[in-house]
Coordinates of C-alpha atoms and ligand atoms in Angstrom, one line a residue:
M5 CA -36.4 -29.6 7.0
T6 CA -34.7 -27.3 9.5
G7 CA -31.8 -25.0 8.8
K8 CA -28.2 -25.7 9.6
F9 CA -26.4 -22.6 10.7
R10 CA -22.7 -21.7 10.6
F11 CA -21.6 -18.1 10.7
T12 CA -19.2 -15.9 8.8
F13 CA -18.2 -12.3 8.4
G14 CA -15.7 -10.3 6.5
P15 CA -12.6 -8.7 8.1
W16 CA -14.0 -5.2 7.1
N17 CA -16.6 -5.8 9.9
I18 CA -13.9 -5.1 12.4
H19 CA -13.4 -1.4 11.5
E20 CA -11.5 1.7 12.5
G21 CA -14.6 3.8 12.6
A22 CA -13.8 6.4 10.0
D23 CA -16.9 7.8 8.3
S24 CA -17.6 10.5 5.7
F25 CA -17.3 13.2 8.4
G26 CA -14.4 12.1 10.5
P27 CA -11.2 10.1 10.7
P28 CA -10.6 6.7 12.2
V29 CA -11.2 6.5 16.0
R30 CA -9.8 3.0 16.7
K31 CA -6.4 1.6 15.8
S32 CA -6.2 -1.0 12.9
I33 CA -6.2 -4.6 13.9
E34 CA -4.0 -6.8 11.6
L35 CA -5.8 -9.5 9.6
G36 CA -3.9 -12.2 11.4
E37 CA -5.2 -10.9 14.8
K38 CA -8.7 -10.6 13.4
L39 CA -8.6 -14.2 12.1
S40 CA -7.6 -15.4 15.6
M41 CA -10.8 -13.8 16.9
Y42 CA -13.2 -15.6 14.6
K43 CA -13.6 -18.9 16.5
K44 CA -13.8 -17.2 19.9
L45 CA -16.6 -15.0 18.6
G46 CA -18.5 -18.2 17.3
F47 CA -17.7 -17.9 13.6
D48 CA -16.5 -20.7 11.3
G49 CA -15.7 -18.9 8.0
V50 CA -14.4 -15.8 6.5
Q51 CA -15.8 -13.6 3.7
F52 CA -13.0 -12.0 1.7
H53 CA -12.5 -9.1 -0.7
D54 CA -9.9 -10.2 -3.2
D55 CA -7.4 -7.8 -1.7
D56 CA -8.2 -8.7 1.9
A57 CA -6.7 -12.1 1.0
V58 CA -4.0 -10.7 -1.3
P59 CA -3.1 -7.1 -0.5
D60 CA -1.7 -5.0 -3.3
M61 CA -2.7 -7.5 -5.9
N62 CA -2.6 -5.0 -8.7
D63 CA 1.2 -5.0 -8.3
L64 CA 1.5 -8.8 -8.6
T65 CA 1.5 -11.3 -11.4
A66 CA -1.3 -13.9 -11.6
Q67 CA 1.2 -16.5 -10.4
Q68 CA 2.2 -14.4 -7.4
I69 CA -1.4 -13.8 -6.5
I70 CA -2.1 -17.5 -6.5
A71 CA 0.9 -18.2 -4.4
R72 CA -0.1 -15.6 -1.8
A73 CA -3.7 -16.8 -1.8
K74 CA -2.4 -20.3 -1.0
D75 CA -0.4 -18.9 1.9
M76 CA -3.6 -17.3 3.2
R77 CA -5.4 -20.7 2.9
K78 CA -2.7 -22.2 5.1
I79 CA -3.3 -19.5 7.7
L80 CA -7.1 -20.1 7.6
E81 CA -6.5 -23.8 8.1
D82 CA -4.3 -23.1 11.0
H83 CA -7.2 -21.2 12.6
G84 CA -9.7 -23.9 11.7
L85 CA -11.5 -21.5 9.4
A86 CA -12.9 -21.9 5.8
A87 CA -13.1 -19.2 3.2
E88 CA -16.8 -18.6 2.2
F89 CA -16.4 -16.3 -0.8
V90 CA -14.2 -13.8 -2.5
A91 CA -15.5 -10.5 -3.8
P92 CA -13.5 -8.4 -6.3
R93 CA -13.1 -4.9 -4.8
L94 CA -13.5 -2.9 -8.0
W95 CA -14.8 0.3 -6.5
E96 CA -11.6 1.7 -4.9
D97 CA -9.4 1.7 -8.0
E98 CA -9.1 4.8 -10.2
R99 CA -10.3 2.6 -13.1
G100 CA -13.6 2.1 -11.3
I101 CA -14.6 5.7 -11.0
D102 CA -17.3 5.5 -13.6
G103 CA -18.3 1.9 -12.6
S104 CA -16.4 -1.2 -13.6
Y105 CA -18.3 -3.6 -15.9
T106 CA -20.5 -0.7 -17.0
S107 CA -17.8 2.0 -17.3
N108 CA -18.1 4.1 -20.4
D109 CA -14.4 3.5 -20.9
A110 CA -13.6 0.2 -22.6
A111 CA -10.1 -0.1 -21.0
C112 CA -11.7 0.2 -17.6
R113 CA -14.3 -2.5 -18.4
E114 CA -11.4 -4.7 -19.5
Y115 CA -9.5 -4.0 -16.2
A116 CA -12.6 -5.0 -14.2
I117 CA -13.0 -8.3 -16.0
E118 CA -9.3 -9.1 -15.6
R119 CA -9.4 -8.2 -11.9
S120 CA -12.4 -10.4 -11.5
K121 CA -10.5 -13.3 -13.1
R122 CA -7.7 -12.8 -10.5
A123 CA -10.4 -12.8 -7.8
I124 CA -11.6 -16.2 -9.2
D125 CA -8.0 -17.5 -9.0
I126 CA -7.9 -16.4 -5.3
A127 CA -11.3 -18.1 -4.7
N128 CA -9.9 -21.3 -6.1
S129 CA -6.7 -21.1 -4.1
L130 CA -8.7 -20.5 -0.9
G131 CA -10.9 -23.5 -1.7
T132 CA -14.2 -21.8 -2.4
D133 CA -16.3 -21.7 -5.6
L134 CA -18.3 -18.6 -4.6
L135 CA -17.6 -15.2 -6.1
V136 CA -19.7 -12.3 -4.7
L137 CA -20.3 -9.3 -6.9
W138 CA -21.4 -6.2 -5.0
L139 CA -22.0 -3.9 -8.1
A140 CA -20.9 -0.8 -6.2
R141 CA -20.5 1.8 -8.9
E142 CA -22.5 0.0 -11.6
G143 CA -25.1 2.7 -11.9
T144 CA -25.5 6.4 -12.5
Y145 CA -25.6 9.8 -10.8
I146 CA -27.6 11.1 -13.7
R147 CA -29.7 9.1 -16.1
E148 CA -28.1 10.4 -19.3
S149 CA -24.6 9.2 -18.5
K150 CA -25.3 5.6 -19.3
D151 CA -27.8 3.5 -21.2
S152 CA -29.5 1.0 -18.9
M153 CA -30.0 -1.6 -21.6
V154 CA -26.4 -1.4 -22.7
S155 CA -25.3 -1.6 -19.0
T156 CA -27.3 -4.7 -18.5
E157 CA -25.7 -6.3 -21.5
R158 CA -22.2 -5.3 -20.2
I159 CA -22.8 -6.9 -16.8
V160 CA -24.0 -10.1 -18.5
Y161 CA -20.9 -10.0 -20.8
A162 CA -18.6 -9.6 -17.7
I163 CA -20.3 -12.5 -15.9
N164 CA -20.1 -14.6 -19.1
Q165 CA -16.3 -13.9 -19.2
M166 CA -16.1 -15.2 -15.6
Q167 CA -18.1 -18.3 -16.3
G168 CA -16.0 -19.0 -19.4
Y169 CA -12.8 -18.5 -17.4
D170 CA -13.8 -21.0 -14.7
P171 CA -16.4 -23.7 -15.5
K172 CA -17.1 -24.2 -11.8
I173 CA -17.3 -20.7 -10.3
R174 CA -20.6 -19.6 -9.0
V175 CA -21.3 -15.8 -9.3
C176 CA -23.4 -14.4 -6.5
I177 CA -24.8 -10.9 -7.0
E178 CA -25.3 -8.7 -3.9
P179 CA -28.1 -6.3 -4.9
K180 CA -28.3 -2.8 -3.4
P181 CA -30.5 0.0 -4.8
N182 CA -28.3 3.0 -4.1
E183 CA -25.1 4.3 -2.3
P184 CA -22.6 5.1 -3.6
M185 CA -24.6 5.6 -6.7
D186 CA -27.9 7.6 -7.0
H187 CA -29.4 4.6 -8.7
A188 CA -27.6 1.2 -9.0
Y189 CA -28.2 -1.3 -11.7
I190 CA -29.4 -4.7 -10.3
P191 CA -31.0 -3.1 -7.3
T192 CA -33.1 -6.1 -6.0
T193 CA -33.1 -9.9 -5.8
G194 CA -35.6 -10.0 -8.6
H195 CA -33.3 -8.1 -10.9
A196 CA -30.4 -10.4 -10.0
I197 CA -32.4 -13.5 -10.7
G198 CA -33.7 -12.1 -13.9
L199 CA -30.1 -11.2 -15.0
A200 CA -29.1 -14.8 -14.3
Q201 CA -31.4 -15.9 -17.1
L202 CA -29.4 -13.8 -19.6
C203 CA -26.1 -15.4 -18.6
A204 CA -24.3 -18.2 -20.4
D205 CA -24.9 -20.6 -17.5
P206 CA -28.0 -19.3 -15.5
A207 CA -27.6 -22.1 -12.9
R208 CA -24.3 -20.5 -11.8
V209 CA -25.6 -17.1 -11.0
G210 CA -27.3 -16.5 -7.6
V211 CA -27.8 -13.9 -4.9
N212 CA -26.4 -12.6 -1.6
I213 CA -29.3 -10.9 0.1
E214 CA -28.3 -8.1 2.6
S215 CA -31.1 -7.2 5.0
A216 CA -30.3 -3.4 4.9
H217 CA -30.1 -3.4 1.1
A218 CA -33.5 -4.9 0.8
I219 CA -34.9 -2.4 3.3
L220 CA -33.3 0.5 1.4
A221 CA -35.2 -0.8 -1.7
G222 CA -38.4 -0.6 0.4
L223 CA -38.7 -4.4 0.5
D224 CA -39.0 -6.9 3.3
P225 CA -35.7 -9.0 3.6
S226 CA -37.5 -12.2 4.6
D227 CA -39.7 -12.0 1.5
E228 CA -36.7 -11.4 -0.7
M229 CA -35.1 -14.5 0.9
G230 CA -38.1 -16.7 0.3
Y231 CA -38.2 -15.5 -3.3
A232 CA -34.6 -16.4 -3.9
M233 CA -34.9 -19.8 -2.1
S234 CA -37.8 -20.7 -4.4
F235 CA -35.2 -20.4 -7.3
N236 CA -32.5 -22.2 -5.2
K237 CA -30.5 -19.1 -5.6
L238 CA -29.9 -17.9 -2.0
W239 CA -26.3 -18.9 -1.7
T240 CA -25.3 -16.5 1.1
V241 CA -26.8 -13.7 3.2
H242 CA -25.6 -10.4 4.8
L243 CA -27.7 -10.1 7.8
N244 CA -27.8 -6.7 9.6
D245 CA -30.4 -4.0 10.3
Q246 CA -31.3 -0.6 9.0
N247 CA -33.3 2.2 10.5
G248 CA -35.3 3.6 7.7
L249 CA -34.3 5.1 4.4
K250 CA -31.0 6.7 4.9
F251 CA -27.3 5.8 4.4
D252 CA -26.5 2.1 4.6
Q253 CA -26.1 1.6 8.3
D254 CA -25.1 -2.0 8.7
K255 CA -26.5 -2.1 12.3
S256 CA -26.4 -5.2 14.4
F257 CA -28.9 -7.9 13.4
G258 CA -32.3 -7.3 14.9
S259 CA -31.3 -4.1 16.6
V260 CA -33.9 -1.9 14.9
D261 CA -36.8 -4.3 14.2
I262 CA -36.7 -7.6 16.1
R263 CA -39.8 -8.9 14.4
R264 CA -38.3 -8.3 10.9
A265 CA -35.2 -10.1 12.1
F266 CA -37.4 -13.0 13.5
N267 CA -39.0 -13.4 10.1
Q268 CA -35.7 -13.7 8.4
V269 CA -34.5 -16.4 10.7
R270 CA -37.9 -18.1 10.4
I271 CA -37.9 -18.3 6.6
L272 CA -34.3 -19.5 6.5
D273 CA -35.0 -22.2 9.1
K274 CA -38.3 -23.3 7.6
H275 CA -36.7 -23.9 4.2
G276 CA -33.5 -25.6 5.3
Y277 CA -31.1 -22.9 4.6
G278 CA -27.5 -24.1 5.2
N279 CA -28.1 -27.7 4.3
N280 CA -26.3 -27.2 1.1
G281 CA -23.4 -25.6 2.8
E282 CA -24.6 -22.0 2.8
Y283 CA -23.3 -19.9 5.6
V284 CA -25.1 -17.2 7.6
G285 CA -23.0 -14.1 6.8
L286 CA -23.2 -10.9 8.8
D287 CA -22.4 -7.5 7.4
V288 CA -22.5 -5.4 10.5
K289 CA -20.5 -2.3 11.6
T290 CA -19.9 -1.3 15.2
M291 CA -20.9 2.1 16.3
R292 CA -18.3 4.8 15.9
T293 CA -18.4 5.4 19.7
Q294 CA -17.3 1.9 20.6
K295 CA -13.9 1.5 22.3
L296 CA -11.3 -0.8 20.6
E297 CA -11.3 -3.5 23.3
V298 CA -15.1 -4.0 22.8
S299 CA -15.3 -3.3 19.0
T300 CA -16.4 -6.9 18.1
R301 CA -19.5 -6.9 20.3
H302 CA -21.7 -6.2 17.3
L303 CA -20.6 -9.5 15.8
S304 CA -21.1 -11.8 18.8
N305 CA -24.4 -9.9 19.6
S306 CA -25.8 -10.4 16.1
R307 CA -25.0 -14.1 16.2
K308 CA -26.6 -14.3 19.7
V309 CA -29.7 -12.6 18.5
F310 CA -29.9 -14.9 15.5
L311 CA -29.7 -18.0 17.7
R312 CA -32.2 -16.6 20.2
L313 CA -34.7 -15.8 17.4
L314 CA -34.1 -19.3 16.0
E315 CA -35.1 -20.8 19.4
L316 CA -38.2 -18.6 19.4
S317 CA -39.0 -19.6 15.9
R318 CA -38.7 -23.3 16.7
N319 CA -40.7 -23.0 19.9
G320 CA -43.6 -21.2 18.3
D321 CA -47.1 -22.8 18.6
E322 CA -47.3 -23.9 15.0
S323 CA -50.7 -25.6 15.4
K324 CA -52.2 -22.4 16.9
I325 CA -50.6 -20.4 14.0
E326 CA -52.2 -22.8 11.5
A327 CA -55.6 -22.6 13.2
L328 CA -55.5 -18.8 13.2
I329 CA -54.5 -18.8 9.5
S330 CA -57.4 -21.1 8.6
E331 CA -59.8 -18.9 10.6
R332 CA -58.3 -15.8 8.9
D333 CA -57.9 -14.2 12.3
Y334 CA -54.7 -12.3 11.5
E335 CA -55.3 -9.8 14.3
E336 CA -55.0 -12.7 16.8
L337 CA -52.1 -14.1 14.9
D338 CA -50.4 -10.7 15.1
M339 CA -50.9 -10.8 18.9
L340 CA -49.7 -14.4 19.2
I341 CA -46.4 -13.5 17.5
M342 CA -46.0 -10.3 19.6
D343 CA -46.7 -12.2 22.8
H344 CA -44.2 -14.8 21.8
L345 CA -41.5 -12.2 21.0
L346 CA -42.3 -10.3 24.2
G347 CA -42.0 -13.4 26.3
Ligands
3MF414 C1 -21.9 -2.5 0.7 C2 -21.7 -3.9 1.2 C3 -20.3 -4.4 1.1 C4 -20.3 -5.8 0.5 C5 -18.9 -6.4 0.4 C6 -18.8 -7.7 -0.2 C7 -18.8 -3.5 2.7 O1 -23.1 -2.0 1.0 O2 -22.6 -4.5 1.8 O3 -19.7 -4.5 2.4 O4 -21.1 -6.6 1.2 O5 -18.1 -5.5 -0.3 O6 -19.4 -7.7 -1.5
MG415 MG1 -22.9 -6.4 2.3

């Protein structure tokens, strides 16, 4: 079975360029204007933070939030777009300083769960059953500040509350080993799938694998993807690239290591990714130097690279590959792949 690929990204991927060391360098583009760019760039769906879809949601009642989310759905439909997922943005609120589900303050944990329920309401109103949890501040700066066993139980408790609130919602964990925390809980795909087994409905907990996050954990993203697919738990991806162990770079897909990107495309295609409606999500940031008028190139380029690698993957000499594998001549296999990529 071959894959079926439709592409998505989140509005935060069109960015003003501020970083930890300097202010914005490009003017903000309104969400409506961003949405009108999606189709032209070759994208069919939108990934949302809850407050991308419903700004200032903490000031609104649950009913108001649902009403605004329904308005957003109408806007999406007018653009011929679908919502892929909603992710509660817990890490920017004051009550998320010490983590959300794992905060040492019970009132903050309660806030995080309530906010996640509102994010579920938004997902339902937008017509998606996928909730992504990037566990941004669920972790520690120093080991002694939290207990890792208690924290694991608290994350499970929070997911169980979400599953109880909505019997259909699928919770998709986006593992990342560090940044903003020194060490994050649930740093890898394996941790996320293990955690699923502790939840009330393990079948409704899956993963969103981000290439850069796997690389930051010292792992190969394509192996992480294959592992998740063997559990039927790869429900979305955040493709991008990363140049070694430093801050999370969100570089354009394939821009650092084209062979590593090739292997991600290859494993997804070989195992029919997308046939159950999964999207190919990008989580890429343009360079700070990029001028406003050309500040979406990283998105169209990443998609283009994916499709070119797909063509290469499908045009590979599979019988030669099989023969070299059975001869155990991996040096020649290495060269075959390099020749193929070099053209
Ligand atoms: C952080 C990320 C985030 C998440 C997003 C959705 C800004 O490293 O990758 O992107 O993907 O918040 O959960
Ligand atoms: Mg991401």
